[in-house]
mmCIF file of N, CA and C in Angstrom:
data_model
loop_
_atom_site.group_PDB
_atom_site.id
_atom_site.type_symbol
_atom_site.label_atom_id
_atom_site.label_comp_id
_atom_site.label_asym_id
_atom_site.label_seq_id
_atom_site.Cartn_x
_atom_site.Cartn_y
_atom_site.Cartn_z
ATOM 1 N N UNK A 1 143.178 121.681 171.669
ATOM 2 C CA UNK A 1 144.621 121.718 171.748
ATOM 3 C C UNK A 1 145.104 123.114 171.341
ATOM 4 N N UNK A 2 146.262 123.446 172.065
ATOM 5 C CA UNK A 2 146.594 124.826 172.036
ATOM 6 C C UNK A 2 147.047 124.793 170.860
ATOM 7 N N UNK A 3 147.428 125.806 170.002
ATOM 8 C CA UNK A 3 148.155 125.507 168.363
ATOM 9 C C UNK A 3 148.914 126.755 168.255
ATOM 10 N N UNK A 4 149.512 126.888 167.342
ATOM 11 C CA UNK A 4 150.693 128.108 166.924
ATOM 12 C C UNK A 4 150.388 128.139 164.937
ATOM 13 N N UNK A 5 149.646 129.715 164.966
ATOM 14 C CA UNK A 5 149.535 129.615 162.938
ATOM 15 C C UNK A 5 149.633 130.695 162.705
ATOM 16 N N UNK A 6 150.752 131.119 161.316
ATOM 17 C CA UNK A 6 151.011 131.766 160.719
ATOM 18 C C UNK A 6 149.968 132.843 159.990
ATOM 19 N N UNK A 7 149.845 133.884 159.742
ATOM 20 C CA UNK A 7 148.808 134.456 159.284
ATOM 21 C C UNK A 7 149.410 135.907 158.657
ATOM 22 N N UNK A 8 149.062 136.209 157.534
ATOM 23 C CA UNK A 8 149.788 137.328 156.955
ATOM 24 C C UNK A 8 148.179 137.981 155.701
ATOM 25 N N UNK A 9 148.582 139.121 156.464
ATOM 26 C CA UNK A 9 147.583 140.192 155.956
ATOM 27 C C UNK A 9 148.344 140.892 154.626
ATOM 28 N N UNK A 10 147.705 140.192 153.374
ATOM 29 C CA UNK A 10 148.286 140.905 152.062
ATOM 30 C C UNK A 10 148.321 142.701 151.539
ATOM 31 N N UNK A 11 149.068 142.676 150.985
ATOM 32 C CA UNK A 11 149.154 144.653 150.415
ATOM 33 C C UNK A 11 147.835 145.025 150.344
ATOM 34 N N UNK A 12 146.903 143.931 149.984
ATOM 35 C CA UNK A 12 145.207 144.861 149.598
ATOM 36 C C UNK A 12 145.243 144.889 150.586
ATOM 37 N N UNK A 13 144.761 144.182 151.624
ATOM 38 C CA UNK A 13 144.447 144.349 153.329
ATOM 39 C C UNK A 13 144.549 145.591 153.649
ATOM 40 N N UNK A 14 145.965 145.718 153.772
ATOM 41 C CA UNK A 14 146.911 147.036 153.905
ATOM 42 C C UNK A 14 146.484 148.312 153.456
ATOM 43 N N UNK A 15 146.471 148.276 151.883
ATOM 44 C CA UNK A 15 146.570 149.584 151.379
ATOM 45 C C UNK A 15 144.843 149.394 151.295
ATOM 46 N N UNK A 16 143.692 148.866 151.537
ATOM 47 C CA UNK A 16 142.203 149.275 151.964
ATOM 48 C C UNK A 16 142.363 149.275 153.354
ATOM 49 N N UNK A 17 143.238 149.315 154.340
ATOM 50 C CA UNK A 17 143.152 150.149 155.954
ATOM 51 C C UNK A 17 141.985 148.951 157.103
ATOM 52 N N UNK A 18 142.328 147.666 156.212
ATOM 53 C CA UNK A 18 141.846 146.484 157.193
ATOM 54 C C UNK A 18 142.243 145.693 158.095
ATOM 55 N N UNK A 19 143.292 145.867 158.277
ATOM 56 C CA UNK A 19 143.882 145.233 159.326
ATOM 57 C C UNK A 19 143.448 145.389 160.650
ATOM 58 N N UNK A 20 143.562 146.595 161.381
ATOM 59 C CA UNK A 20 142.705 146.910 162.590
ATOM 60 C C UNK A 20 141.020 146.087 162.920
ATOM 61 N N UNK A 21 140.406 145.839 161.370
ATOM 62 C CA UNK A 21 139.342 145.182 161.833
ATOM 63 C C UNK A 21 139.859 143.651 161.651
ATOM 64 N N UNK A 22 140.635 143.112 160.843
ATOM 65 C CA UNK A 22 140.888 142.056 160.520
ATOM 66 C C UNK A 22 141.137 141.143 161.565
ATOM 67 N N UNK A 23 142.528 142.203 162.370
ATOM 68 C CA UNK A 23 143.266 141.445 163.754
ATOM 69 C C UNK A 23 141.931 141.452 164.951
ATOM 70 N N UNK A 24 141.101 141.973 165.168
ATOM 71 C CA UNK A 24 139.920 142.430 165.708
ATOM 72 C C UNK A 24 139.541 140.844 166.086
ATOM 73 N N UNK A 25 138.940 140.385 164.839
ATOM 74 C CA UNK A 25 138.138 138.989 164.932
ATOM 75 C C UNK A 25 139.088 138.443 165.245
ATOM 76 N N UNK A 26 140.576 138.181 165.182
ATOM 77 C CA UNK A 26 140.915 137.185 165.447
ATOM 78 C C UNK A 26 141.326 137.150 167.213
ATOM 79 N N UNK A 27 141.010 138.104 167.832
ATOM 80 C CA UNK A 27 141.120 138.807 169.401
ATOM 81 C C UNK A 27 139.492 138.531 169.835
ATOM 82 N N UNK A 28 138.733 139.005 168.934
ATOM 83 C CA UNK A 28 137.067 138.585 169.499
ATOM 84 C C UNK A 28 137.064 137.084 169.677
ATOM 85 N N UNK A 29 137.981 136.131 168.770
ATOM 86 C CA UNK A 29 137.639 135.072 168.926
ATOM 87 C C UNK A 29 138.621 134.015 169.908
ATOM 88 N N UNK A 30 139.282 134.763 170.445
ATOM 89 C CA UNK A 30 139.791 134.395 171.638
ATOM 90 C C UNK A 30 140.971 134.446 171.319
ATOM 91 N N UNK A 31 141.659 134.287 170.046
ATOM 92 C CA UNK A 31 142.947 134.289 170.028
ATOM 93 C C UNK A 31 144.054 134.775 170.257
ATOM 94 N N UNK A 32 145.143 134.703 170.568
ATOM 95 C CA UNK A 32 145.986 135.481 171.298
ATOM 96 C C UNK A 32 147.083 136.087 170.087
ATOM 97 N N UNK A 33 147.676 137.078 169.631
ATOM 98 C CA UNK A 33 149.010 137.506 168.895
ATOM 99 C C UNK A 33 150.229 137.136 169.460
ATOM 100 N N UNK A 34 151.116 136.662 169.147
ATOM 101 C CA UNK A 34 152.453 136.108 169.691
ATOM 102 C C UNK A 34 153.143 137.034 169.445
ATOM 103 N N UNK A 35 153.123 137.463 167.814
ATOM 104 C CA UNK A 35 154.222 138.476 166.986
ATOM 105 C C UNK A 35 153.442 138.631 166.371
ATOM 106 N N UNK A 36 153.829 139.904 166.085
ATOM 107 C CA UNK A 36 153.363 140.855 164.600
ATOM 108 C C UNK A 36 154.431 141.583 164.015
ATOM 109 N N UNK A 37 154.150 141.811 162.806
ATOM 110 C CA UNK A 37 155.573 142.678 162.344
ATOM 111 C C UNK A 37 154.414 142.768 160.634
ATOM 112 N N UNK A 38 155.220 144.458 160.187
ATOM 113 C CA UNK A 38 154.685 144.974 159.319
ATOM 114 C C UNK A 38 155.821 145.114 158.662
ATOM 115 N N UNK A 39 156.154 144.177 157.167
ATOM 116 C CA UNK A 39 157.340 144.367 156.116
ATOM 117 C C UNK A 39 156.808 144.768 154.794
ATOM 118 N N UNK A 40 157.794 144.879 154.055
ATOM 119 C CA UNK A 40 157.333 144.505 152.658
ATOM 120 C C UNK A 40 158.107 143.430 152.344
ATOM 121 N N UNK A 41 157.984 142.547 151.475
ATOM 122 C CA UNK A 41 158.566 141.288 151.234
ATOM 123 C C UNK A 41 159.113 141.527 149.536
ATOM 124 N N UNK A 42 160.613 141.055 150.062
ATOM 125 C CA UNK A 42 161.636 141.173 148.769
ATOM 126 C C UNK A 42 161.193 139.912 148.296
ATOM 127 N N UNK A 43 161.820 140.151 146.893
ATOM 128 C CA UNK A 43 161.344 138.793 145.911
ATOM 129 C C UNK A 43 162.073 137.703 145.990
ATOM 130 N N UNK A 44 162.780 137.456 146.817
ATOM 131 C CA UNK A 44 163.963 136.350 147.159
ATOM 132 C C UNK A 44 162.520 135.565 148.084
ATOM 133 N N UNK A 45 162.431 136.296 149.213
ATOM 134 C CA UNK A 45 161.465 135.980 150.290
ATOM 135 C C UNK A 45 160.435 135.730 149.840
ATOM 136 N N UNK A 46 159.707 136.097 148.450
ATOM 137 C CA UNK A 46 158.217 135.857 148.198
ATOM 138 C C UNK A 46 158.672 134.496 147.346
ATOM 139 N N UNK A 47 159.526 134.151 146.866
ATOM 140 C CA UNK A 47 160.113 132.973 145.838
ATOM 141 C C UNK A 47 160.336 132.083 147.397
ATOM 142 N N UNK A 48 160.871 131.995 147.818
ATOM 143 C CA UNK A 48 160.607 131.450 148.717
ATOM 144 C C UNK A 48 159.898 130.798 149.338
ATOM 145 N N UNK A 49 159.200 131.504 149.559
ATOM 146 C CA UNK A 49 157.561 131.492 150.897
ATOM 147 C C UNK A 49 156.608 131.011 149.561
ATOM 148 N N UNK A 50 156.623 131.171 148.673
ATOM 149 C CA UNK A 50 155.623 129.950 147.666
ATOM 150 C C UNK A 50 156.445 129.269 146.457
ATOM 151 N N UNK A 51 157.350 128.632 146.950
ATOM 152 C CA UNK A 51 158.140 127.573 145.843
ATOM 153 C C UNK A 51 157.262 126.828 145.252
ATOM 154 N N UNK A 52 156.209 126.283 146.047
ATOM 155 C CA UNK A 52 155.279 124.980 146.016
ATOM 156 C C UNK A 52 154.878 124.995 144.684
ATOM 157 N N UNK A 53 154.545 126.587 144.330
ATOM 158 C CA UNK A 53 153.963 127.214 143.276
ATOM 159 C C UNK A 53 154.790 127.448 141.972
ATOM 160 N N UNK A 54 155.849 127.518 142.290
ATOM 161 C CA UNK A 54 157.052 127.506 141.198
ATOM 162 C C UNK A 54 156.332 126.494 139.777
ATOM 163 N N UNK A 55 155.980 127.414 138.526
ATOM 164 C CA UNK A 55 155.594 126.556 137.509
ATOM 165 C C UNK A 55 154.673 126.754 137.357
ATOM 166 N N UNK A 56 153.554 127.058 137.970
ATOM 167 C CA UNK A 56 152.616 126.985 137.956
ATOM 168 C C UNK A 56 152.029 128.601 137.151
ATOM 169 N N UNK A 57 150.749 128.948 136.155
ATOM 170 C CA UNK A 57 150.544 129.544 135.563
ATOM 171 C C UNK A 57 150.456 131.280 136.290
ATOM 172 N N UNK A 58 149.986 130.598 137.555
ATOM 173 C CA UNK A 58 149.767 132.119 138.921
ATOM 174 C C UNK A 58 150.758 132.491 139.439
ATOM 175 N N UNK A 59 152.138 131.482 139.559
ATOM 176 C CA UNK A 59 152.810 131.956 139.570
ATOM 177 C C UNK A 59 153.930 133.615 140.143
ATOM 178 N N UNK A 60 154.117 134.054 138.822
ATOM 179 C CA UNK A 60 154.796 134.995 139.061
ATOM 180 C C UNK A 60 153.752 136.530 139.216
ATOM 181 N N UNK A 61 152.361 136.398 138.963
ATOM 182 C CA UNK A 61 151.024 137.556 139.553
ATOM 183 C C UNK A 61 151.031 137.214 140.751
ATOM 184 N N UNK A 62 151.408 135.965 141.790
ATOM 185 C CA UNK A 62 151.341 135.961 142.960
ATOM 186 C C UNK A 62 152.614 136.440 143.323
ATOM 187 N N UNK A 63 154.052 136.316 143.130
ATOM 188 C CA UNK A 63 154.915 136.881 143.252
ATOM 189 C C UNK A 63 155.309 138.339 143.367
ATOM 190 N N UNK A 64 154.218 138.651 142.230
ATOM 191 C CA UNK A 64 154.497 140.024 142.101
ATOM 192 C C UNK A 64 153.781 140.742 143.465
ATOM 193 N N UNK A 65 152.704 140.460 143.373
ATOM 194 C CA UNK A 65 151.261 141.105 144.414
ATOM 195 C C UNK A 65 151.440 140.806 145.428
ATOM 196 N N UNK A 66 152.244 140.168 146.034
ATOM 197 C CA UNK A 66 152.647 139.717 147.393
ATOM 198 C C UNK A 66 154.140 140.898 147.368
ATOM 199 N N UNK A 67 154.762 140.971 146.725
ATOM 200 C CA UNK A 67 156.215 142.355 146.765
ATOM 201 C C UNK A 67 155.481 143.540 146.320
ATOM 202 N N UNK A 68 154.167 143.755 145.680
ATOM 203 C CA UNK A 68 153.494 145.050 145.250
ATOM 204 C C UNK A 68 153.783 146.392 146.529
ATOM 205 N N UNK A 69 153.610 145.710 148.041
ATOM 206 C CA UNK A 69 153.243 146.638 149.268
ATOM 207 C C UNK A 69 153.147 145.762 150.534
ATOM 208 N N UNK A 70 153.205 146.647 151.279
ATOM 209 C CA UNK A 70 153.203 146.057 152.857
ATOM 210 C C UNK A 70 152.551 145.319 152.894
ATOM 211 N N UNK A 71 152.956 144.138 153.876
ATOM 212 C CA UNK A 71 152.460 143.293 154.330
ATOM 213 C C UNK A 71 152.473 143.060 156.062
ATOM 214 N N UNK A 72 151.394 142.522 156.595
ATOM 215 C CA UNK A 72 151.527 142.372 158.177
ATOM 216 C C UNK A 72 151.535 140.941 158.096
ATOM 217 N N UNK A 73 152.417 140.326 158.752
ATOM 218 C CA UNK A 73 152.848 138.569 159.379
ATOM 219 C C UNK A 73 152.282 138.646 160.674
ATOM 220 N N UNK A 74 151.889 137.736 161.426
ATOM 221 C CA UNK A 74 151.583 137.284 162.666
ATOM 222 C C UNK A 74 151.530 135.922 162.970
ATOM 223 N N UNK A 75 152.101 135.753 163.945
ATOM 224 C CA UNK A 75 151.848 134.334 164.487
ATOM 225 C C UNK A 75 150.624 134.293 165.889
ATOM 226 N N UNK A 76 149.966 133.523 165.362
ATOM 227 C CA UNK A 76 148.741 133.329 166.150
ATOM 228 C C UNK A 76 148.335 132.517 166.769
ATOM 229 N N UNK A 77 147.756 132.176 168.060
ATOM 230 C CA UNK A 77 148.050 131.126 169.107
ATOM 231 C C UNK A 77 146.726 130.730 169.902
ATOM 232 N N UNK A 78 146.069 129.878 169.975
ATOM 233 C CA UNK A 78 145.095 129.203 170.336
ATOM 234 C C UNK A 78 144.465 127.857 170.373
ATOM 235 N N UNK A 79 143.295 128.672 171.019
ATOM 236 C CA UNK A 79 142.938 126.835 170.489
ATOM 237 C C UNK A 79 142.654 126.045 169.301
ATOM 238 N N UNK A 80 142.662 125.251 168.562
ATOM 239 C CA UNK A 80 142.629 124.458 167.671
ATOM 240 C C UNK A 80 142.485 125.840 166.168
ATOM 241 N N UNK A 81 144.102 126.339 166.907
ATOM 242 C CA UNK A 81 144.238 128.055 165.695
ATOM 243 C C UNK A 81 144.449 127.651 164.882
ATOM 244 N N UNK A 82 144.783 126.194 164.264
ATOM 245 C CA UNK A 82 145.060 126.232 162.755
ATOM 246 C C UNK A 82 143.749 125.967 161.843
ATOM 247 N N UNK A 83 143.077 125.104 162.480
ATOM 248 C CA UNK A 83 141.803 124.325 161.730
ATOM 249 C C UNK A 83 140.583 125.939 161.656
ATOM 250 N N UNK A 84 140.782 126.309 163.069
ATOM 251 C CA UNK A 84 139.833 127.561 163.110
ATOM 252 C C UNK A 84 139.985 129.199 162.365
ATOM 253 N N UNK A 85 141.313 129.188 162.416
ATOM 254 C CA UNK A 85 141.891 130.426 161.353
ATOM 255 C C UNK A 85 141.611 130.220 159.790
ATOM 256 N N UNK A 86 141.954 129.416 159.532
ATOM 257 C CA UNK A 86 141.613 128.685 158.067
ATOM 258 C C UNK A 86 140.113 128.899 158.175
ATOM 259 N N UNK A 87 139.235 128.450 158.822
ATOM 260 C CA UNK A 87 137.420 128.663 158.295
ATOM 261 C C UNK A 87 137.749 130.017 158.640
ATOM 262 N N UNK A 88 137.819 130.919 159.610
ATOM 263 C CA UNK A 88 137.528 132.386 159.949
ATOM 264 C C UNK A 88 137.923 133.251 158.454
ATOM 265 N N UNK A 89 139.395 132.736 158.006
ATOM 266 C CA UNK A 89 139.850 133.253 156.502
ATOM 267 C C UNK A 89 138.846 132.985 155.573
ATOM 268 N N UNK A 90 138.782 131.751 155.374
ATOM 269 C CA UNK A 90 137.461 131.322 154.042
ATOM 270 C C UNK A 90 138.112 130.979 153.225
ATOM 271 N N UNK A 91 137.445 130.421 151.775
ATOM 272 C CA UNK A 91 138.407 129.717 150.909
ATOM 273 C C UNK A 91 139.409 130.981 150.142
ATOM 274 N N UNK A 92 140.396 130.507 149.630
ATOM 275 C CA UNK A 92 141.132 130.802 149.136
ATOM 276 C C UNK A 92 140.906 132.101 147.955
ATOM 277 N N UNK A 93 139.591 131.838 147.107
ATOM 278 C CA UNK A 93 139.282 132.762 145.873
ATOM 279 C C UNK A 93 138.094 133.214 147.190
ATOM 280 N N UNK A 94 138.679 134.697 146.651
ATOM 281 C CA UNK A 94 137.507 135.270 147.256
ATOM 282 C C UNK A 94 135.956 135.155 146.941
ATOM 283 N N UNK A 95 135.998 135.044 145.859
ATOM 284 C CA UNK A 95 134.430 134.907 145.221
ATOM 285 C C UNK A 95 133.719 134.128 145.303
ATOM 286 N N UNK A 96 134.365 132.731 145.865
ATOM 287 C CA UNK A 96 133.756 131.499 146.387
ATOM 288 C C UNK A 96 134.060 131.584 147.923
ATOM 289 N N UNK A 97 134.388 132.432 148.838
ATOM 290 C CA UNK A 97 134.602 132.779 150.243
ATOM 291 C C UNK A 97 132.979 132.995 150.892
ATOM 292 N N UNK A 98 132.795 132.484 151.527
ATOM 293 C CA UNK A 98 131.049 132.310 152.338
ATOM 294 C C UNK A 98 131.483 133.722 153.133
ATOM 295 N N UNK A 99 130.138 134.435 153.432
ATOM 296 C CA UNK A 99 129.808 135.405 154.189
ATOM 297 C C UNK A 99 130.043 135.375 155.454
ATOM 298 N N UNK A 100 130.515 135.998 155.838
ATOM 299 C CA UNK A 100 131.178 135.964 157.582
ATOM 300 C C UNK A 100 132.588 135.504 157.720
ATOM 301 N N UNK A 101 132.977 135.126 156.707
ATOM 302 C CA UNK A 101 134.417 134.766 156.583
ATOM 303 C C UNK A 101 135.215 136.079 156.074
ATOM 304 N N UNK A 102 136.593 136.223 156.637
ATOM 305 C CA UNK A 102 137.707 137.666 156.346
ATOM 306 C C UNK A 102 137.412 137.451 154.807
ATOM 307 N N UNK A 103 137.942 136.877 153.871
ATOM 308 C CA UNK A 103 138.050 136.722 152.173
ATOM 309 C C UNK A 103 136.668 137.528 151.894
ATOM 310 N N UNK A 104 135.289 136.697 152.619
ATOM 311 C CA UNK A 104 134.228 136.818 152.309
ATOM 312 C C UNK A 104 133.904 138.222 152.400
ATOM 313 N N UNK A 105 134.019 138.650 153.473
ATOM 314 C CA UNK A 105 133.438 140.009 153.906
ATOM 315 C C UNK A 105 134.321 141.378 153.324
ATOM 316 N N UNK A 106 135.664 141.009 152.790
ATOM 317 C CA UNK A 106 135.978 141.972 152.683
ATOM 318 C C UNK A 106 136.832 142.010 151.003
#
């Protein structure tokens, strides 16, 4: 099934000059870019975009490090792009991210 998923390349990404390989795999792997856009994200918008998190001890280090520097957004479009972007990313902590996965490798 065709799918539509959000995907945003954080300030490290950015300011280590990964993006070009990052967006790469996700084009090797068939996927298509809808939009892209390169911001930095005000703290209204980063409070926002992780309320879920509101309270929580990580909190306001994720708040911050997400407004630290540029960020690239994309919406990404394929086949079964949500279930498959998610493994291509890897888990969440990098240090537990498997090899061959974006988190993992980089």
């Amino acid at each position: 099934m065709k799918e539509k998923t959000f995907v945003m390349l954080k300030p490290d990404a950015v300011k280590r000059k990964l993006v070009g390989k990052i967006i790469q795999r996700f084009e090797d792997k068939g996927f298509e870019i809808l939009d892209m856009k390169m911001l930095t994200i005000s703290r209204e918008l980063a409070e926002e975009h992780y309320k879920e998190h509101k309270g929580k001890d990580f909190y306001e280090r994720l708040v911050n490090f997400i407004t630290s520097g540029r960020v690239v957004a994309m919406i990404i479009e394929g086949e079964n792009a949500i279930s498959t972007v998610r493994k291509m990313i890897g888990k969440t902590n990098p240090l537990e991210a498997e090899a061959g996965t974006i988190r993992g490798d980089f």
